[in-house]
Short mmCIF file of C-alpha atoms and ligand atoms in Angstrom, two decimals:
data_model
loop_
_atom_site.label_atom_id
_atom_site.label_comp_id
_atom_site.label_asym_id
_atom_site.label_seq_id
_atom_site.Cartn_x
_atom_site.Cartn_y
_atom_site.Cartn_z
CA MET M 1 -11.42 22.40 -7.07
CA PRO M 2 -8.35 22.02 -9.32
CA ASP M 3 -7.09 18.51 -9.74
CA ASP M 4 -4.05 17.87 -7.61
CA PRO M 5 -0.99 16.23 -9.11
CA MET M 6 -0.88 12.47 -8.71
CA THR M 7 2.19 10.92 -7.23
CA ASP M 8 4.32 10.04 -10.22
CA GLU M 9 7.00 7.98 -8.55
CA PRO M 10 7.06 4.34 -9.50
CA MET M 11 7.68 1.79 -6.79
CA ALA M 12 8.74 4.37 -4.24
CA ASP M 13 9.19 1.57 -1.78
CA GLU M 14 11.64 -0.21 -4.04
CA PRO M 15 15.25 0.73 -3.49
CA MET M 16 16.89 2.97 -6.02
CA PRO M 17 20.19 1.64 -7.35
CA ASP M 18 22.25 3.93 -5.13
CA GLU M 19 20.34 3.27 -1.90
CA PRO M 20 21.60 1.03 0.88
CA ARG M 21 19.41 -1.89 1.97
CA PRO M 22 17.09 -0.85 4.81
CA VAL M 23 17.43 -2.54 8.21
CA SER M 24 14.45 -1.03 10.03
CA HIS M 25 11.13 0.52 9.10
CA VAL M 26 10.76 4.23 9.89
CA PRO M 27 7.07 5.23 9.86
CA VAL M 28 6.29 7.80 7.17
CA LEU M 29 4.59 11.13 8.02
CA ALA M 30 4.12 9.83 11.58
CA ASP M 31 3.35 13.23 13.18
CA GLU M 32 0.81 14.00 10.47
CA VAL M 33 -0.81 10.56 10.80
CA VAL M 34 -1.23 11.04 14.56
CA ALA M 35 -2.52 14.60 14.12
CA MET M 36 -5.12 13.41 11.60
CA LEU M 37 -6.24 10.36 13.56
CA ALA M 38 -6.33 12.46 16.75
CA PRO M 39 -6.20 9.52 19.21
CA VAL M 40 -7.18 10.29 22.82
CA ALA M 41 -7.58 8.24 25.98
CA GLY M 42 -10.27 5.63 25.47
CA SER M 43 -10.30 5.82 21.69
CA GLN M 44 -10.34 2.77 19.40
CA HIS M 45 -8.26 2.60 16.25
CA VAL M 46 -7.50 0.08 13.54
CA ASP M 47 -4.11 -0.05 11.86
CA ALA M 48 -4.94 -2.06 8.74
CA THR M 49 -1.27 -2.32 7.68
CA LEU M 50 0.71 -2.94 10.84
CA GLY M 51 4.15 -3.50 9.21
CA GLY M 52 6.81 -2.79 11.83
CA GLY M 53 4.23 -1.23 14.16
CA GLY M 54 5.73 2.27 14.05
CA HIS M 55 2.45 4.09 13.47
CA ALA M 56 0.60 1.72 15.82
CA GLU M 57 3.05 2.53 18.59
CA ARG M 58 2.54 6.26 18.11
CA ILE M 59 -1.26 5.85 18.15
CA LEU M 60 -1.12 3.80 21.36
CA GLU M 61 1.18 6.35 23.01
CA ALA M 62 -1.17 9.18 22.05
CA SER M 63 -4.21 7.32 23.41
CA ASP M 64 -2.61 6.57 26.76
CA PRO M 65 -3.69 5.17 29.23
CA ASP M 66 -6.56 3.08 27.83
CA GLY M 67 -6.95 3.64 24.08
CA ARG M 68 -7.11 0.37 22.12
CA LEU M 69 -5.71 -0.56 18.75
CA LEU M 70 -6.35 -3.48 16.42
CA GLY M 71 -3.38 -4.17 14.15
CA LEU M 72 -3.82 -6.23 10.99
CA ASP M 73 -1.26 -7.46 8.55
CA ALA M 74 -1.44 -10.08 5.84
CA ASP M 75 2.15 -11.04 6.69
CA GLU M 76 2.45 -13.29 9.74
CA ALA M 77 6.08 -12.20 10.21
CA ALA M 78 4.88 -8.62 10.76
CA ILE M 79 2.37 -9.75 13.37
CA ALA M 80 5.00 -11.83 15.19
CA ARG M 81 7.54 -9.00 15.13
CA VAL M 82 5.11 -6.42 16.52
CA ARG M 83 3.78 -8.87 19.10
CA SER M 84 7.21 -9.37 20.60
CA ARG M 85 8.08 -5.65 20.41
CA LEU M 86 4.86 -3.96 21.56
CA ALA M 87 2.64 -6.49 23.38
CA PRO M 88 4.74 -6.45 26.59
CA ARG M 89 4.41 -2.67 26.74
CA PHE M 90 0.75 -2.19 25.79
CA GLY M 91 -0.81 -5.48 26.96
CA ALA M 92 -4.55 -5.82 26.27
CA ARG M 93 -4.69 -2.37 24.67
CA LEU M 94 -3.12 -3.94 21.56
CA ARG M 95 -4.91 -6.66 19.57
CA LEU M 96 -3.16 -8.29 16.65
CA ARG M 97 -4.51 -10.46 13.87
CA GLN M 98 -3.04 -11.82 10.68
CA ALA M 99 -5.59 -10.87 8.03
CA ASN M 100 -5.91 -9.14 4.71
CA PHE M 101 -7.60 -5.77 5.11
CA ARG M 102 -10.07 -6.79 2.42
CA GLU M 103 -11.63 -8.83 5.28
CA LEU M 104 -11.87 -5.78 7.54
CA ALA M 105 -15.67 -5.79 7.57
CA THR M 106 -15.76 -9.13 9.36
CA VAL M 107 -12.41 -9.19 11.16
CA ALA M 108 -12.73 -5.87 13.00
CA PRO M 109 -16.13 -6.62 14.64
CA GLU M 110 -14.90 -10.12 15.54
CA GLU M 111 -12.06 -8.48 17.45
CA GLY M 112 -14.36 -6.01 19.21
CA PHE M 113 -13.70 -3.05 16.88
CA ALA M 114 -17.13 -2.48 15.30
CA ASP M 115 -17.44 1.23 16.02
CA ILE M 116 -14.09 2.94 15.70
CA ASP M 117 -12.51 6.39 15.98
CA GLY M 118 -9.99 5.94 13.22
CA CYS M 119 -8.46 3.65 10.65
CA LEU M 120 -5.02 3.84 9.04
CA PHE M 121 -3.84 2.31 5.76
CA ASP M 122 -0.10 2.69 5.08
CA LEU M 123 0.04 0.92 1.74
CA GLY M 124 2.61 -1.23 0.03
CA LEU M 125 5.41 -3.17 1.64
CA SER M 126 7.61 -2.60 4.67
CA SER M 127 11.36 -2.24 4.78
CA PHE M 128 11.49 -5.60 6.58
CA GLN M 129 9.81 -7.31 3.65
CA LEU M 130 12.03 -5.51 1.17
CA ALA M 131 15.14 -6.67 3.02
CA ASP M 132 13.95 -10.28 3.37
CA GLU M 133 16.02 -12.45 1.03
CA ALA M 134 13.39 -15.20 1.09
CA ARG M 135 10.66 -13.01 -0.43
CA GLY M 136 12.08 -11.58 -3.66
CA PHE M 137 10.53 -8.11 -3.26
CA GLY M 138 13.70 -6.12 -3.86
CA ILE M 139 15.82 -5.60 -6.94
CA ARG M 140 18.94 -5.27 -4.84
CA THR M 141 17.98 -7.75 -2.14
CA GLY M 142 17.24 -10.54 -4.61
CA GLY M 143 15.99 -13.98 -3.63
CA PRO M 144 13.29 -16.32 -4.94
CA LEU M 145 10.52 -14.41 -6.71
CA ASP M 146 7.64 -14.84 -4.27
CA MET M 147 6.36 -11.31 -3.45
CA ARG M 148 3.29 -12.46 -1.52
CA PHE M 149 2.46 -10.55 1.66
CA ASP M 150 0.71 -13.70 2.88
CA THR M 151 2.89 -16.64 1.84
CA SER M 152 0.15 -19.15 2.67
CA ARG M 153 -2.17 -17.97 -0.14
CA GLY M 154 -2.13 -17.26 -3.84
CA LEU M 155 0.53 -17.69 -6.51
CA PRO M 156 4.15 -16.60 -6.04
CA ALA M 157 5.44 -14.11 -8.61
CA ALA M 158 7.66 -16.74 -10.28
CA GLU M 159 4.58 -18.87 -11.04
CA LEU M 160 2.71 -15.90 -12.44
CA LEU M 161 5.71 -15.09 -14.66
CA ALA M 162 5.83 -18.68 -15.87
CA SER M 163 2.13 -18.93 -16.67
CA LEU M 164 1.16 -15.73 -18.54
CA ASP M 165 1.61 -15.39 -22.30
CA ALA M 166 3.30 -12.35 -23.84
CA ASP M 167 0.06 -10.40 -24.33
CA GLU M 168 -1.09 -11.05 -20.77
CA LEU M 169 2.31 -10.07 -19.39
CA THR M 170 2.32 -6.88 -21.47
CA ALA M 171 -1.12 -5.95 -20.16
CA LEU M 172 -0.08 -6.63 -16.57
CA LEU M 173 3.07 -4.50 -16.85
CA ARG M 174 1.11 -1.64 -18.44
CA ARG M 175 -1.76 -1.79 -16.01
CA TYR M 176 0.09 -2.18 -12.71
CA GLY M 177 3.50 -0.75 -13.60
CA GLU M 178 2.61 1.89 -16.20
CA GLU M 179 5.72 0.44 -17.87
CA PRO M 180 6.49 2.17 -21.19
CA PHE M 181 8.56 -0.81 -22.41
CA ALA M 182 5.96 -3.42 -21.39
CA GLY M 183 5.88 -5.26 -24.74
CA ARG M 184 9.65 -5.43 -25.00
CA ILE M 185 10.04 -6.75 -21.45
CA ALA M 186 7.20 -9.26 -21.84
CA ARG M 187 8.71 -10.68 -25.01
CA ALA M 188 12.13 -10.96 -23.35
CA ILE M 189 10.58 -12.85 -20.41
CA VAL M 190 8.76 -15.28 -22.70
CA GLN M 191 11.92 -15.81 -24.76
CA ALA M 192 14.12 -16.36 -21.69
CA ARG M 193 11.83 -18.87 -20.03
CA ARG M 194 11.99 -21.12 -23.10
CA THR M 195 15.53 -21.87 -21.97
CA ALA M 196 15.03 -21.84 -18.18
CA PRO M 197 12.36 -20.62 -15.74
CA ILE M 198 12.92 -17.20 -14.16
CA ARG M 199 13.08 -18.01 -10.48
CA THR M 200 14.87 -15.16 -8.72
CA ALA M 201 14.69 -11.39 -8.41
CA GLU M 202 18.29 -11.17 -9.63
CA GLU M 203 17.51 -13.15 -12.81
CA LEU M 204 14.50 -10.98 -13.58
CA ALA M 205 16.31 -7.69 -12.90
CA THR M 206 19.29 -8.71 -15.04
CA LEU M 207 17.06 -9.79 -17.91
CA ILE M 208 15.14 -6.50 -17.88
CA ALA M 209 18.32 -4.42 -17.61
CA ARG M 210 19.44 -6.04 -20.89
CA VAL M 211 16.33 -4.98 -22.83
CA ALA M 212 14.96 -1.77 -21.27
CA PRO M 213 16.64 1.60 -20.77
CA SER M 214 16.84 2.99 -17.25
CA ARG M 215 15.14 6.26 -18.14
CA ALA M 216 11.79 6.43 -19.88
CA PRO M 217 11.12 9.71 -21.76
CA GLY M 218 10.28 12.49 -19.31
CA ARG M 219 10.79 10.29 -16.27
CA ARG M 220 13.54 10.24 -13.70
CA ARG M 221 16.27 7.64 -13.68
CA ILE M 222 15.33 4.41 -11.94
CA HIS M 223 16.44 0.80 -12.22
CA PRO M 224 14.85 -0.48 -15.44
CA ALA M 225 13.18 -3.35 -13.56
CA THR M 226 11.49 -1.07 -11.02
CA ARG M 227 8.11 -0.87 -12.74
CA THR M 228 8.05 -4.59 -13.48
CA PHE M 229 8.68 -5.39 -9.81
CA GLN M 230 5.89 -3.00 -8.82
CA ALA M 231 3.48 -4.55 -11.34
CA LEU M 232 4.20 -8.11 -10.25
CA ARG M 233 3.80 -7.29 -6.56
CA ILE M 234 0.49 -5.51 -7.15
CA ALA M 235 -0.82 -8.40 -9.24
CA VAL M 236 0.37 -11.16 -6.89
CA ASN M 237 -1.31 -9.52 -3.90
CA GLU M 238 -4.34 -8.16 -5.78
CA GLU M 239 -3.47 -4.92 -4.05
CA LEU M 240 -5.78 -2.56 -5.88
CA GLU M 241 -8.86 -4.76 -5.43
CA ALA M 242 -8.06 -5.17 -1.72
CA LEU M 243 -7.71 -1.41 -1.36
CA GLN M 244 -11.18 -0.69 -2.78
CA THR M 245 -12.78 -3.25 -0.47
CA GLY M 246 -10.76 -2.20 2.58
CA LEU M 247 -11.55 1.50 2.21
CA ALA M 248 -15.28 0.85 1.92
CA ALA M 249 -15.22 -1.38 5.00
CA ALA M 250 -13.28 1.21 7.00
CA VAL M 251 -15.86 3.94 6.35
CA ASP M 252 -18.64 1.58 7.47
CA LEU M 253 -16.79 0.99 10.76
CA LEU M 254 -16.13 4.67 11.56
CA ARG M 255 -18.35 6.36 14.08
CA PRO M 256 -19.41 9.98 13.32
CA GLY M 257 -16.31 12.14 13.68
CA GLY M 258 -14.06 9.10 13.15
CA ARG M 259 -11.08 9.55 10.84
CA LEU M 260 -9.75 7.62 7.84
CA VAL M 261 -6.07 8.15 6.95
CA VAL M 262 -4.38 6.62 3.92
CA LEU M 263 -0.73 6.80 2.88
CA SER M 264 -0.11 5.82 -0.73
CA TYR M 265 3.16 5.59 -2.61
CA HIS M 266 2.37 5.58 -6.29
CA SER M 267 -0.22 7.00 -8.64
CA LEU M 268 -2.28 3.81 -9.05
CA GLU M 269 -2.98 3.62 -5.33
CA ASP M 270 -3.42 7.34 -4.89
CA ARG M 271 -5.92 7.54 -7.75
CA ILE M 272 -8.11 4.90 -6.11
CA VAL M 273 -7.93 6.62 -2.72
CA LYS M 274 -8.66 10.03 -4.17
CA ARG M 275 -11.63 8.84 -6.21
CA PHE M 276 -13.01 6.87 -3.30
CA LEU M 277 -12.84 9.87 -0.96
CA GLN M 278 -14.37 12.18 -3.55
CA ALA M 279 -17.27 9.79 -4.12
CA GLU M 280 -17.93 9.50 -0.38
CA ARG M 281 -17.73 13.28 -0.02
CA ARG M 282 -20.27 13.83 -2.81
CA GLY M 283 -22.63 11.04 -1.84
CA CYS M 284 -24.70 10.99 -4.99
CA ILE M 285 -23.38 8.64 -7.69
CA CYS M 286 -26.03 9.40 -10.32
CA PRO M 287 -24.67 10.15 -13.82
CA PRO M 288 -24.20 13.91 -14.39
CA GLU M 289 -26.96 13.93 -17.06
CA ALA M 290 -29.60 12.69 -14.56
CA PRO M 291 -31.98 15.64 -13.88
CA VAL M 292 -32.59 14.60 -10.25
CA CYS M 293 -30.83 12.27 -7.84
CA VAL M 294 -32.20 8.75 -7.95
CA CYS M 295 -29.43 6.92 -6.05
CA GLY M 296 -30.39 8.55 -2.75
CA ARG M 297 -26.84 8.27 -1.39
CA GLN M 298 -25.79 10.87 1.15
CA PRO M 299 -22.26 12.24 1.66
CA ARG M 300 -20.47 10.19 4.32
CA LEU M 301 -17.07 11.89 4.48
CA ARG M 302 -15.63 15.37 4.88
CA LEU M 303 -12.15 15.75 3.38
CA LEU M 304 -9.49 16.92 5.83
CA THR M 305 -6.71 17.16 3.22
CA PRO M 306 -8.30 18.23 -0.08
CA LYS M 307 -4.98 18.03 -1.91
CA GLY M 308 -3.22 15.48 0.25
CA LEU M 309 -0.08 16.00 2.34
CA VAL M 310 3.48 15.16 1.36
CA ALA M 311 6.67 14.81 3.41
CA THR M 312 9.01 17.72 4.03
CA PRO M 313 12.47 17.72 2.39
CA ALA M 314 13.96 17.06 5.84
CA GLU M 315 11.85 13.92 6.33
CA ILE M 316 12.71 12.69 2.83
CA THR M 317 16.41 13.14 3.54
CA ALA M 318 16.09 11.21 6.80
CA ASN M 319 13.75 8.56 5.33
CA PRO M 320 13.89 8.19 1.52
CA ARG M 321 10.79 5.99 1.64
CA ALA M 322 8.79 9.17 2.37
CA ARG M 323 9.80 10.59 -1.02
CA SER M 324 6.58 9.83 -2.87
CA ALA M 325 4.18 9.31 0.02
CA ARG M 326 0.87 11.13 -0.16
CA LEU M 327 -1.38 11.26 2.88
CA ARG M 328 -5.12 11.69 2.44
CA ALA M 329 -7.48 11.97 5.37
CA ALA M 330 -11.22 12.32 5.82
CA GLU M 331 -13.75 12.45 8.66
CA ARG M 332 -16.99 10.46 8.92
CA LEU M 333 -20.08 12.66 8.93
CA ALA M 334 -23.06 12.03 11.20
CA ALA M 335 -25.43 9.54 9.55
C1 SAM S 1 4.26 0.18 4.54
S1 SAM S 1 4.07 -1.19 5.58
C2 SAM S 1 3.33 -0.51 7.02
C3 SAM S 1 4.34 0.12 7.95
C4 SAM S 1 3.76 0.56 9.25
N1 SAM S 1 2.82 1.64 9.11
C5 SAM S 1 4.84 0.94 10.25
O1 SAM S 1 4.81 2.04 10.80
O2 SAM S 1 5.76 0.14 10.47
C6 SAM S 1 2.72 -2.01 4.83
C7 SAM S 1 2.32 -3.31 5.49
O3 SAM S 1 1.00 -3.58 5.04
C8 SAM S 1 0.87 -4.95 4.79
N2 SAM S 1 -0.18 -5.08 3.79
C9 SAM S 1 -0.17 -4.67 2.50
N3 SAM S 1 -1.35 -4.95 1.91
C10 SAM S 1 -2.12 -5.54 2.85
C11 SAM S 1 -3.45 -6.04 2.86
N4 SAM S 1 -4.22 -5.99 1.77
N5 SAM S 1 -3.93 -6.54 4.01
C12 SAM S 1 -3.16 -6.58 5.13
N6 SAM S 1 -1.90 -6.14 5.17
C13 SAM S 1 -1.39 -5.62 4.05
C14 SAM S 1 2.23 -5.40 4.32
O4 SAM S 1 2.39 -6.78 4.59
C15 SAM S 1 3.15 -4.51 5.14
O5 SAM S 1 3.59 -5.16 6.30
#
């Protein structure tokens, strides 16, 4: 099968300089997500990234009258928002829990979701988080540089920026932001913090705009701080590590015929999802030079979207956040 193109948009969920600040979160590829998860009456689903609850609401509607859904989010504000919006309508059919999806293997069975029909991951951050001036996620929104999904754990982005040396910062910006001007930006950060710590999103964005051009060779025009913001957010939340663990846990929870659906927004995420699904489709993880299989692993997934799905131009016009979304879905095979 030919390799499909990776999503090449950086920080799709960051606002572009000419975009207004979002005030609500419109679920991306919602019809396609529901079609792939195929909820029916009585089914049990996990939404591992509840956000504003848009996808969760659609899944509950499609599994009327008694389908159940467990919604997780690392952000307690997301849980509180969805509880007040959807709990009155769906009652006991909706369970909510503040948790990182890297804990899915224990959290889901604890909540009575040990054998499920589907699991959704809609990665990254929500429009609510982006618009929150206390969190520092957005270049345009500004605010103190925190960037944690769960503000009760881990180091805020400002502390990470203050503690890494120039080489470590360069490596972080390359690894998680694929930033072509990583060294230049890292040196500027280290230089600037000798005078005063970098505490806010505005300070960081202004500093980067002074040293990095807004268009890297061959890439489209974005705010020059876009990749740095992406890199910091990924590092602060250990997003890529959580994704690996969460995906593996989700497959373990799926019953035969159950569906896994993942929406990713940049190439780092999509690469992990794609490789994970391919490995589970193949089963065997022996090196190609091994004459016979010694790992004994069997295929566990059938791919439903070999090349992934993307949003239509009409959806992108209505919801710019859909611009670089890629949906990948797979079905659990019988053991
Ligand atoms: C793109 S939004 C989800 C939007 C949602 N599908 C909707 O329709 O409103 C992603 C959400 O996932 C949460 N999140 C990101 N990584 C997480 C993780 N490792 N564990 C739990 N929640 C996570 C974020 O806090 C955010 O609220």
